[in-house]
XYZ file of C-alpha atoms in Angstrom:
778
model
C 49.664 117.475 117.926
C 49.641 114.726 120.542
C 47.509 111.581 120.477
C 43.906 112.054 121.625
C 43.111 110.684 125.057
C 40.626 108.150 123.751
C 37.578 107.592 121.553
C 34.314 109.275 122.513
C 31.524 107.289 124.049
C 27.861 107.769 123.007
C 27.147 109.368 126.373
C 29.899 111.967 126.741
C 30.701 112.712 130.379
C 32.923 115.613 131.416
C 34.684 115.503 134.786
C 35.524 118.452 137.009
C 39.140 118.705 135.845
C 38.102 118.832 132.187
C 35.459 121.386 133.126
C 38.161 123.615 134.598
C 40.319 123.043 131.504
C 37.381 124.014 129.276
C 36.912 127.199 131.284
C 40.609 128.015 130.881
C 40.404 127.339 127.135
C 37.365 129.659 126.814
C 39.137 132.451 128.658
C 42.040 132.205 126.184
C 39.723 132.006 123.153
C 37.655 134.964 124.338
C 40.701 137.210 123.902
C 40.194 136.768 120.164
C 36.394 136.902 119.656
C 36.773 137.559 115.913
C 38.356 134.085 115.570
C 35.743 132.079 117.485
C 34.280 130.391 114.412
C 37.739 129.529 113.109
C 38.692 127.917 116.433
C 35.661 125.634 116.340
C 36.218 124.777 112.685
C 39.773 123.610 113.307
C 38.812 121.721 116.494
C 36.125 119.808 114.601
C 38.377 119.239 111.587
C 41.115 117.696 113.742
C 38.631 115.475 115.613
C 37.106 114.248 112.365
C 40.541 113.550 110.955
C 41.450 111.469 114.008
C 38.136 109.603 114.050
C 36.986 111.010 117.383
C 33.672 112.488 116.335
C 31.945 113.796 113.207
C 30.070 117.018 112.594
C 26.871 115.026 112.035
C 27.207 113.247 115.383
C 27.734 116.488 117.276
C 24.702 118.042 115.612
C 22.620 114.941 116.437
C 23.735 114.894 120.084
C 22.979 118.618 120.346
C 19.498 118.052 118.934
C 18.972 115.191 121.381
C 19.871 117.491 124.259
C 17.622 120.184 122.818
C 14.671 117.808 122.738
C 15.464 116.480 126.216
C 15.409 119.940 127.806
C 12.619 121.275 125.612
C 11.657 124.855 126.296
C 14.741 125.489 128.371
C 16.737 125.937 125.128
C 16.318 128.685 122.551
C 16.427 127.792 118.865
C 18.483 130.930 118.274
C 21.211 129.570 120.561
C 21.476 126.240 118.782
C 24.836 127.132 117.110
C 26.253 128.118 120.475
C 25.302 124.734 121.907
C 26.944 122.991 118.917
C 30.146 124.929 119.574
C 29.939 124.087 123.289
C 29.629 120.417 122.396
C 32.700 120.731 120.110
C 34.631 122.324 122.976
C 33.635 119.570 125.432
C 34.697 116.837 123.034
C 37.959 118.625 122.300
C 38.896 119.237 125.934
C 38.215 115.632 126.884
C 40.388 114.216 124.090
C 43.375 116.578 123.841
C 46.032 117.980 126.123
C 46.411 121.631 127.115
C 49.473 121.812 124.884
C 47.450 120.513 121.898
C 44.736 123.045 122.605
C 47.170 126.003 122.783
C 48.983 124.869 119.638
C 45.726 124.781 117.649
C 44.441 128.091 118.985
C 47.766 129.716 118.119
C 47.766 128.114 114.676
C 44.423 129.801 113.970
C 45.871 133.106 115.162
C 48.907 132.675 112.876
C 46.683 131.951 109.886
C 44.596 135.017 110.607
C 47.701 137.203 110.665
C 48.829 135.603 107.395
C 45.529 136.644 105.817
C 46.111 140.185 107.051
C 49.705 140.024 105.729
C 48.546 138.945 102.284
C 46.066 141.817 102.104
C 48.620 144.436 103.183
C 51.450 143.187 100.980
C 49.255 143.390 97.897
C 48.197 146.991 98.476
C 50.222 149.684 96.715
C 50.357 152.255 99.512
C 51.107 149.969 102.436
C 53.701 151.504 104.744
C 56.515 149.664 106.453
C 55.010 150.713 109.774
C 51.788 148.850 108.931
C 53.642 145.745 107.820
C 55.922 145.723 110.848
C 52.935 146.092 113.173
C 51.363 142.910 111.755
C 54.768 141.204 111.672
C 55.383 141.919 115.360
C 51.866 140.709 116.197
C 52.458 137.465 114.275
C 55.776 136.855 116.026
C 54.283 137.564 119.450
C 52.205 134.398 118.999
C 54.105 131.504 120.629
C 56.018 129.419 118.080
C 54.567 126.192 119.486
C 54.697 122.845 117.712
C 52.267 123.595 114.877
C 53.429 125.869 112.085
C 51.592 127.358 109.165
C 52.429 125.368 106.056
C 55.142 126.476 103.638
C 52.407 127.011 101.068
C 50.647 129.453 103.403
C 53.909 131.178 104.343
C 55.646 131.244 100.952
C 53.941 134.269 99.441
C 54.471 136.296 102.610
C 58.118 135.234 102.882
C 58.747 136.268 99.273
C 57.213 139.714 99.721
C 59.064 140.343 102.988
C 62.382 139.196 101.503
C 61.852 141.496 98.498
C 60.975 144.429 100.726
C 63.646 144.086 103.396
C 66.525 141.937 102.102
C 66.956 141.564 98.341
C 64.891 141.752 95.159
C 67.175 139.418 93.184
C 65.041 136.565 91.894
C 67.788 133.864 92.014
C 68.318 134.762 95.674
C 64.603 134.823 96.502
C 64.051 131.417 94.878
C 66.414 129.900 97.461
C 65.868 132.169 100.456
C 62.084 131.665 100.549
C 62.700 128.034 101.571
C 64.980 128.948 104.476
C 64.253 132.478 105.747
C 61.058 132.447 107.797
C 58.627 135.216 108.732
C 59.995 135.171 112.283
C 63.566 135.408 110.944
C 62.675 138.636 109.146
C 61.114 140.070 112.295
C 64.383 139.378 114.116
C 66.363 141.025 111.295
C 64.232 144.151 111.529
C 64.916 144.290 115.262
C 68.650 144.264 114.447
C 68.337 146.887 111.692
C 68.732 150.643 111.639
C 66.594 152.621 109.219
C 64.437 155.638 108.583
C 60.869 155.524 109.935
C 59.428 156.965 106.740
C 61.331 154.861 104.201
C 61.918 151.166 103.611
C 65.432 150.141 102.695
C 66.979 146.769 101.975
C 69.872 145.068 103.716
C 71.932 144.587 100.537
C 73.795 141.734 98.901
C 76.396 140.866 101.520
C 73.790 140.902 104.279
C 71.538 138.711 102.135
C 74.299 136.122 101.811
C 75.027 136.180 105.536
C 71.353 135.765 106.434
C 70.759 132.893 104.029
C 73.944 131.114 105.089
C 72.947 131.299 108.757
C 69.431 130.004 108.092
C 70.708 127.115 105.985
C 73.118 126.017 108.694
C 70.847 126.834 111.634
C 67.173 126.711 110.568
C 64.450 127.943 112.895
C 61.728 125.408 112.054
C 63.707 122.293 111.106
C 65.994 119.832 112.811
C 69.501 121.181 113.323
C 72.755 119.379 112.604
C 74.389 118.385 115.917
C 77.879 119.161 114.567
C 76.818 122.707 113.771
C 75.182 123.107 117.156
C 78.373 121.984 118.879
C 81.106 123.576 116.788
C 79.652 126.391 114.626
C 78.903 129.935 115.712
C 77.966 133.216 114.008
C 79.173 136.648 115.169
C 76.482 138.971 116.483
C 75.387 141.052 113.508
C 73.530 144.328 113.001
C 72.421 146.087 109.810
C 72.138 149.662 108.573
C 69.570 149.635 105.762
C 69.916 151.322 102.379
C 67.351 154.012 103.213
C 69.925 155.464 105.636
C 72.317 155.942 102.717
C 69.560 157.646 100.703
C 68.737 159.961 103.630
C 72.462 160.675 104.072
C 72.718 161.807 100.419
C 69.520 163.846 100.732
C 70.454 165.634 103.960
C 73.863 166.567 102.544
C 72.581 167.466 99.049
C 74.774 164.805 97.429
C 72.323 163.251 94.963
C 74.120 164.801 91.989
C 77.040 162.553 92.818
C 75.371 159.709 90.881
C 76.579 161.260 87.611
C 80.192 160.825 88.748
C 80.264 157.287 87.327
C 79.739 158.552 83.759
C 82.975 160.546 83.714
C 86.079 159.416 81.892
C 88.087 156.862 83.905
C 91.016 159.231 84.394
C 88.647 161.987 85.499
C 86.990 159.609 87.977
C 90.390 158.832 89.465
C 91.225 162.538 89.709
C 87.877 163.536 91.264
C 87.600 160.729 93.831
C 89.822 162.386 96.520
C 87.566 165.457 96.306
C 84.475 163.288 96.800
C 86.060 161.725 99.867
C 86.455 165.151 101.438
C 82.781 165.966 100.775
C 81.724 162.727 102.464
C 84.011 163.307 105.436
C 82.308 166.667 106.084
C 78.780 165.269 105.626
C 76.438 164.569 108.561
C 73.909 161.857 109.417
C 70.244 162.568 110.288
C 69.602 162.850 114.030
C 67.133 159.919 114.090
C 69.807 157.674 112.584
C 72.461 158.858 115.040
C 70.112 157.927 117.889
C 69.632 154.394 116.548
C 73.374 153.926 115.948
C 74.078 155.097 119.494
C 71.651 152.480 120.854
C 73.331 149.785 118.745
C 76.812 150.729 120.024
C 75.559 150.724 123.614
C 74.133 147.239 123.071
C 77.419 145.995 121.556
C 79.534 147.529 124.307
C 83.283 148.086 124.066
C 83.968 145.166 121.766
C 85.802 145.385 118.429
C 83.582 145.501 115.361
C 83.892 145.509 111.594
C 81.764 147.819 109.451
C 81.261 146.069 106.116
C 79.761 147.186 102.836
C 76.559 145.518 101.670
C 75.666 147.068 98.334
C 72.768 145.867 96.209
C 75.189 144.375 93.662
C 77.474 142.624 96.130
C 77.587 138.860 96.505
C 74.955 138.178 93.876
C 74.796 135.051 91.754
C 76.885 136.312 88.877
C 79.158 138.959 90.379
C 80.470 139.050 93.938
C 82.150 142.492 93.839
C 84.667 140.861 96.203
C 86.829 143.498 97.878
C 85.456 146.282 95.684
C 83.970 148.322 98.513
C 85.474 149.180 101.871
C 85.301 147.314 105.149
C 86.556 149.125 108.243
C 87.725 147.481 111.471
C 87.089 149.503 114.645
C 88.518 148.857 118.081
C 85.286 150.412 119.456
C 86.895 151.428 122.744
C 86.236 154.443 124.959
C 83.176 156.520 125.863
C 80.055 156.360 123.707
C 80.702 159.707 121.981
C 84.174 158.622 120.882
C 82.882 155.297 119.607
C 80.003 156.986 117.792
C 82.337 159.442 116.054
C 84.630 156.617 114.877
C 81.646 154.606 113.650
C 80.187 157.493 111.637
C 83.591 158.097 110.024
C 83.790 154.400 109.109
C 80.273 154.470 107.618
C 81.227 157.451 105.438
C 84.350 155.619 104.325
C 82.253 152.660 103.203
C 79.636 154.867 101.540
C 82.097 156.825 99.426
C 83.782 153.627 98.227
C 80.856 153.216 95.784
C 82.472 155.980 93.742
C 86.019 154.609 93.693
C 87.551 154.089 90.211
C 87.953 150.326 90.624
C 84.295 149.369 91.307
C 83.098 151.792 88.618
C 85.446 150.128 86.106
C 84.214 146.732 87.295
C 80.593 147.777 86.777
C 81.402 149.169 83.334
C 83.056 145.885 82.407
C 79.886 143.995 83.351
C 77.367 146.432 81.809
C 76.109 147.558 85.209
C 77.053 151.220 85.071
C 73.464 152.392 84.618
C 72.284 150.453 87.654
C 71.540 152.807 90.551
C 73.848 151.183 93.069
C 72.790 151.527 96.695
C 74.653 150.815 99.907
C 73.742 149.220 103.215
C 76.080 148.317 106.051
C 76.720 145.113 107.958
C 78.088 145.615 111.466
C 79.587 142.488 113.019
C 81.352 141.883 116.271
C 84.915 140.967 115.398
C 85.735 137.352 116.204
C 88.725 136.951 118.464
C 90.212 137.214 121.927
C 91.962 140.092 123.664
C 95.582 139.746 124.779
C 96.694 143.028 126.326
C 96.436 145.633 123.580
C 96.058 143.011 120.844
C 92.867 141.419 119.566
C 92.772 138.544 117.073
C 91.215 135.167 116.279
C 93.488 132.157 116.402
C 92.914 131.502 112.685
C 90.945 132.907 109.765
C 90.487 132.093 106.136
C 88.493 131.479 103.024
C 86.793 128.182 102.214
C 85.914 127.180 98.653
C 83.613 124.268 97.891
C 85.421 123.623 94.605
C 89.204 123.335 94.295
C 90.759 124.061 90.927
C 94.252 124.396 92.394
C 95.319 120.764 92.492
C 99.037 120.252 93.014
C 98.636 116.476 93.338
C 96.601 113.782 91.598
C 95.240 112.829 95.054
C 93.313 116.073 95.280
C 89.645 115.976 94.284
C 88.231 119.114 92.751
C 84.808 118.630 94.377
C 86.169 118.378 97.934
C 87.138 122.035 98.176
C 90.044 124.031 99.565
C 90.829 126.288 102.529
C 93.142 129.301 102.404
C 94.156 129.809 106.046
C 96.134 132.312 108.078
C 96.814 132.908 111.749
C 95.233 136.122 113.070
C 92.816 138.365 111.196
C 91.741 137.190 107.748
C 93.134 140.083 105.686
C 96.136 137.976 104.659
C 93.841 135.221 103.404
C 91.882 137.391 100.963
C 94.681 139.664 99.764
C 98.138 138.968 98.334
C 100.292 140.455 101.050
C 104.047 140.940 101.007
C 106.378 137.981 101.219
C 103.843 136.056 103.250
C 102.068 132.836 102.347
C 98.776 131.375 103.572
C 98.394 127.655 104.247
C 96.519 126.033 101.365
C 94.539 123.056 102.642
C 93.004 120.536 100.282
C 89.936 119.074 101.963
C 90.603 115.837 100.040
C 93.857 115.340 101.936
C 94.466 118.107 104.508
C 98.025 117.019 105.309
C 99.142 117.103 101.663
C 101.243 120.226 101.025
C 102.566 121.795 97.812
C 105.966 121.944 99.563
C 107.978 118.883 100.484
C 111.282 119.880 102.087
C 111.634 121.425 105.543
C 113.317 124.438 103.972
C 110.396 124.963 101.590
C 107.790 124.493 104.349
C 109.411 127.224 106.431
C 110.119 129.478 103.456
C 106.542 129.357 102.207
C 104.794 129.588 105.580
C 103.074 132.617 107.064
C 105.503 134.774 109.048
C 103.420 137.841 109.809
C 99.948 137.941 111.326
C 97.497 140.829 111.310
C 96.185 141.884 114.710
C 93.964 144.715 115.883
C 95.854 147.056 118.189
C 93.164 148.229 120.596
C 95.307 151.141 121.775
C 95.961 152.629 118.312
C 92.718 151.341 116.797
C 94.576 150.055 113.741
C 95.130 146.654 112.155
C 98.864 146.042 112.373
C 101.216 143.331 111.114
C 103.110 141.478 113.842
C 105.906 139.011 113.179
C 105.271 135.571 114.632
C 108.429 135.792 116.759
C 107.348 139.121 118.238
C 103.815 137.805 118.768
C 105.029 134.769 120.722
C 107.367 136.914 122.808
C 104.605 139.410 123.650
C 101.486 137.221 123.863
C 100.941 134.131 125.993
C 98.230 132.560 123.834
C 96.946 129.249 125.293
C 96.110 127.665 121.915
C 99.250 128.197 119.837
C 99.960 124.453 119.821
C 96.926 124.061 117.549
C 98.396 126.213 114.776
C 102.171 126.090 115.289
C 104.799 123.469 114.573
C 108.433 123.403 115.639
C 111.470 123.078 113.385
C 114.021 120.877 115.097
C 116.705 118.430 113.952
C 115.764 118.776 110.294
C 112.049 118.155 110.865
C 108.930 120.283 111.204
C 106.477 118.692 113.613
C 103.441 119.749 115.629
C 103.647 119.804 119.461
C 102.382 116.645 121.168
C 101.203 118.502 124.286
C 98.900 121.506 124.351
C 100.541 123.432 127.182
C 104.146 123.061 126.085
C 105.932 126.388 125.603
C 107.083 126.881 121.995
C 110.406 128.515 121.259
C 109.594 131.557 119.103
C 112.682 131.220 116.882
C 111.774 127.664 115.831
C 108.011 128.184 115.423
C 106.402 127.618 112.022
C 102.732 128.331 111.299
C 101.355 125.084 109.844
C 97.933 124.440 111.489
C 98.947 120.754 111.740
C 97.139 119.932 114.990
C 94.007 121.820 113.942
C 93.912 119.868 110.675
C 94.754 116.459 112.152
C 92.888 116.456 115.430
C 89.269 117.123 116.304
C 86.434 117.832 113.906
C 87.594 120.997 112.157
C 88.076 119.451 108.693
C 84.953 117.301 108.936
C 82.757 120.272 109.854
C 84.298 122.647 107.303
C 83.796 120.106 104.548
C 80.194 119.547 105.629
C 79.465 123.298 105.716
C 80.816 123.868 102.210
C 78.988 120.875 100.755
C 75.654 121.816 102.325
C 75.859 125.410 101.155
C 76.871 124.310 97.661
C 73.961 121.864 97.551
C 71.417 124.545 98.490
C 72.888 127.179 96.177
C 73.254 124.571 93.384
C 76.643 126.016 92.498
C 80.101 126.345 94.082
C 80.374 128.758 96.988
C 83.051 130.404 99.068
C 82.875 131.407 102.704
C 84.881 133.587 105.058
C 85.501 132.002 108.435
C 87.399 132.408 111.684
C 88.428 129.895 114.334
C 88.756 130.862 117.974
C 88.305 129.199 121.388
C 87.379 125.909 119.762
C 84.559 127.265 117.577
C 84.259 127.790 113.825
C 82.699 131.179 113.102
C 81.156 131.358 109.620
C 81.215 135.023 108.651
C 79.702 135.176 105.179
C 78.919 133.138 102.069
C 78.699 133.972 98.384
C 78.107 131.907 95.248
C 81.004 131.593 92.827
C 80.472 132.679 89.227
C 82.160 129.907 87.231
C 79.883 130.162 84.202
C 82.525 131.675 81.897
C 85.068 128.904 82.480
C 85.035 126.023 79.969
C 83.795 122.780 81.521
C 86.187 120.742 79.376
C 89.319 121.487 77.351
C 91.001 119.362 74.721
C 94.590 120.462 74.190
C 95.815 120.245 70.575
C 98.068 117.203 70.365
C 100.298 117.749 67.325
C 101.635 121.286 67.681
C 105.226 121.565 66.459
C 107.756 122.370 69.198
C 109.021 125.461 67.394
C 105.491 126.930 67.533
C 105.227 126.594 71.317
C 106.024 129.802 73.213
C 105.379 128.522 76.731
C 104.117 125.518 78.670
C 102.682 125.369 82.176
C 101.462 122.876 84.728
C 100.381 125.605 87.166
C 97.109 126.985 85.835
C 94.112 127.455 88.090
C 91.254 126.834 85.693
C 90.329 125.431 82.324
C 91.395 127.904 79.670
C 90.780 128.430 75.967
C 92.083 131.792 74.733
C 92.638 132.126 70.986
C 93.546 134.668 68.298
C 95.699 136.850 70.532
C 97.207 139.812 68.664
C 99.296 141.430 71.396
C 101.313 140.230 74.378
C 102.281 142.796 77.021
C 105.329 141.401 78.797
C 106.733 143.032 81.935
C 110.255 141.635 81.969
C 110.753 140.067 85.446
C 114.500 140.621 85.403
C 114.289 144.264 84.316
C 111.462 144.926 86.796
C 113.637 143.578 89.618
C 116.385 146.033 88.635
C 114.151 149.071 89.221
C 115.529 150.771 92.286
C 112.681 152.802 93.781
C 109.019 152.125 94.659
C 108.020 155.088 92.489
C 109.631 153.477 89.443
C 107.724 150.254 90.059
C 104.423 152.080 90.611
C 105.070 153.892 87.317
C 105.051 150.451 85.645
C 101.658 149.670 87.222
C 100.157 152.940 85.966
C 101.664 152.321 82.521
C 99.904 148.936 82.379
C 96.621 150.765 82.994
C 97.306 153.070 80.045
C 98.116 150.141 77.760
C 94.965 148.391 78.983
C 92.906 151.366 77.808
C 94.818 151.793 74.540
C 94.270 148.148 73.543
C 90.684 147.819 74.808
C 89.449 146.863 71.330
C 92.235 144.339 70.721
C 92.793 140.779 71.884
C 95.813 140.873 74.194
C 97.337 139.069 77.182
C 99.364 140.392 80.112
C 102.505 138.628 81.322
C 104.536 139.804 84.289
C 106.702 138.966 87.292
C 105.460 137.129 90.379
C 102.101 138.147 91.748
C 99.876 140.488 89.773
C 98.019 142.716 92.226
C 100.414 142.085 95.121
C 100.448 144.660 97.910
C 104.229 144.346 97.859
C 105.625 145.972 94.720
C 108.832 143.979 95.139
C 106.927 140.769 94.403
C 104.785 141.850 91.476
C 103.106 144.712 89.656
C 100.718 146.430 92.046
C 97.788 146.885 89.682
C 94.079 147.154 90.378
C 91.345 145.433 88.402
C 90.711 148.715 86.597
C 94.231 148.522 85.101
C 93.952 144.989 83.675
C 90.222 144.767 82.909
C 90.530 144.320 79.132
C 93.091 141.526 79.006
C 92.053 138.076 77.784
C 94.562 136.224 79.986
C 96.809 137.065 82.920
C 100.139 135.223 83.152
C 102.350 135.225 86.238
C 105.994 134.436 85.492
C 108.144 133.292 88.384
C 111.842 132.461 88.273
C 112.223 130.753 91.656
C 115.678 130.771 93.179
C 115.065 127.974 95.640
C 112.500 125.723 94.014
C 108.767 125.869 93.560
C 106.924 129.037 94.536
C 103.614 127.690 95.933
C 101.645 130.880 96.509
C 98.796 131.451 94.084
C 95.897 133.885 94.136
C 93.211 131.161 94.326
C 90.570 132.326 96.812
C 91.645 135.987 96.990
C 89.442 138.925 96.040
C 91.720 139.504 93.047
C 91.089 135.952 91.867
C 87.312 136.436 92.193
C 87.530 139.478 89.920
C 89.265 137.404 87.265
C 86.750 134.560 87.501
C 83.722 136.817 87.205
C 85.173 138.722 84.265
C 86.236 135.540 82.518
C 89.947 136.370 82.671
C 91.911 133.114 83.192
C 95.085 133.099 85.292
C 98.099 131.049 84.253
C 101.304 130.636 86.260
C 104.635 129.786 84.619
C 107.655 128.766 86.675
C 110.287 128.307 83.951
C 112.326 125.187 84.645
C 109.937 123.844 87.315
C 107.922 120.680 86.619
C 108.307 121.061 82.886
C 107.269 124.722 82.654
C 108.971 126.558 79.785
C 109.062 130.118 78.442
C 110.539 131.448 75.204
C 111.974 134.642 76.710
C 113.676 135.645 73.485
C 110.335 135.826 71.653
C 108.657 138.020 74.264
C 111.640 140.336 74.756
C 112.281 140.847 71.050
C 110.423 143.565 69.155
C 108.553 146.257 71.053
C 105.593 148.355 69.873
C 105.231 150.345 73.107
C 106.237 153.664 71.560
C 103.571 153.137 68.861
C 100.767 152.048 71.198
C 101.489 154.485 74.053
C 104.215 156.952 73.058
C 103.806 158.889 76.326
C 105.295 155.953 78.285
C 107.957 154.958 75.730
C 110.639 155.582 78.376
C 109.576 152.285 80.008
C 110.245 150.178 76.919
C 113.226 148.577 78.643
C 110.845 147.027 81.216
C 107.542 146.748 79.326
C 107.429 144.945 75.993
C 104.375 145.271 73.763
C 104.651 142.502 71.220
C 102.592 142.667 68.035
C 102.350 138.922 67.523
C 101.286 138.834 63.837
C 104.216 141.127 62.991
C 106.695 139.104 65.041
C 105.379 135.692 63.908
C 104.632 136.144 60.203
C 100.864 136.783 60.510
C 100.369 134.064 63.101
C 98.419 134.592 66.315
C 98.835 133.235 69.809
C 96.510 130.528 71.186
C 96.470 129.247 74.774
C 94.906 126.032 76.074
C 95.004 124.740 79.631
C 93.354 121.593 81.023
C 93.296 121.768 84.816
C 92.360 118.082 85.108
C 95.819 116.992 83.853
C 97.082 119.676 84.813
C 98.882 121.013 81.741
C 98.691 123.683 79.093
C 100.580 125.597 76.431
C 100.671 128.741 74.344
C 101.511 128.382 70.660
C 101.417 130.421 67.484
C 99.395 129.365 64.476
C 98.146 130.965 61.268
C 94.894 128.986 61.368
C 91.621 130.671 62.269
C 90.694 128.730 65.392
C 87.211 127.843 66.561
C 87.497 128.672 70.252
C 85.320 125.752 71.276
C 87.280 122.918 69.665
C 90.607 121.147 69.442
C 93.050 122.138 66.708
C 96.012 120.667 64.942
């Protein structure tokens, strides 16, 4: 509201221009005759507040005029003359913009009243709500907004109806997601006309993240305006999934989750075939076709957004499918590929791994529902290849501190060149760049040999011709693709040094290229903005968060955000300080979190040396399946798992390729690495696998025997073996898998593990004492 033109004089005079303005104002007001009284009330209220005129004065002046003109005025019209006087005063003291803002504010408040009535009726349809919502949003935004108090109840009800019913989410989102934001979301959503579905957990996180970083009604951060972007996003609501099940008579499928775990695994391929043959309702196909036409022939990713995903306690990270589509060709071809991708995401609800995960967290009885998030893929096309320059995961809290200079609260980035699949999964012999936001140039590796050895060598790209995500070696990529920005992410190994190019356009020799991200980290505002994004999101969520991001053409694209569930990790650990050396079974300085695990009865040890001797992939996969059987057999016991390299690696040569379902009952996961050429820097921190461990309260400890003081008593763990007693059906693997009954092997003692990530240091020792898991012991 601008400043009034001036104070009123006792003898109010209106000029011709103001008369025309008053006429224009009346024409606008007359479009809404039911609001006439409200308009005059707010005009008078504002004038009284600013000291222009009072209600009493207007009434007096109107009476004076009445007396002056005598019989020419009707008593019955007195109120009309009062309102005319209010209008004259208002026009002569306020601008046209002020007038329109106030009229529109009254209109907004009227729609809010209608909203409140509708949202509190039991049988209100979505069509009724959306009609009022569209009418509200058709009112110009202007410079005067309804107050948060007026809007809050409506925001809450709309968020519950269309986005998420989780109270922790709503308590934050109501302060950031506006009524107009929800109207825009509905315009980007696909759903049934007769049902109201929600957008699901992942969508909820994306929406809230975007509104925190780019609010509609508040001042925006200039750094975000300049450097931060969001991919265009569409949504397929949960009611589409319900209609899909109904049309194809698949509702009985909900009982699938109550089967035995082995039966679930056996039946899942059959379910997939049923889903592949299923069809979508015609009304949904029409809406999807319109969405694909609007997107055009640009690559997209179809992502799961279940009701349980990305909530405040459990992220379900990587549990359900996401499908990348090249989205090329005629509309019928693109539609067919999209529908196949949607089915693939839908059926992933019934996979063994997420069902085991839900069982572990007492969520099996929850009627899980699925929505879809459809995002344009971030990147640039180079011939048949499509990729962003860089992608990764950002965490606002960094528990992987390889140097005392690193501050936990500053966060960490896990970065790769190309698509982000290699940042969230443990892939092959490849390594992401771990970036401490405390000191971005500080690396776990020191020597040139180590920097090259533990750098990323393969990047994932979308092949637009085949429609598949494919790995491409960096040498092949540089020989095939003339990317203008490689100097930002590549360094050159020359004369015993690894250094970033000084000039942007200089051609880089493919054979000497090393992916380091040095120029991106050193120059420009990338680190500053990433750090600011993570801190702001953490501040609003009031807990650590992680984000997925991409970097391309000079912009940071923030793809999604989820809160991290750190509640099960001890805030502080005191390591026992007088344990005898002969009682210590291992020591480590490579843990990722505070750990107190006591009273362990069994240790399952996959011998790294024997595992490496297995000759075929089938033999190594047999070990992974055997671990799953032991996990089930010992579900009522306290046990830990110890094994070679990377648990959950996609490359069976580097570790046991297990799923969460196969390790869900362990109390601790230990990765044992015998490096041949020094320190192995790759850890799972920031991957989907790591998120599973965090949320389940399973700590991860890494032991590199002989590196930085790490030790391991191999003889103890490779001694006696109870495998043939615990799981006689897999006794043939006892040469590789050792099941150690610790009380039997250690004279009734049990194993206790403590790790303090602030030092960082920890140990595992045997003791006959009954330990209080919260305190220090001697």
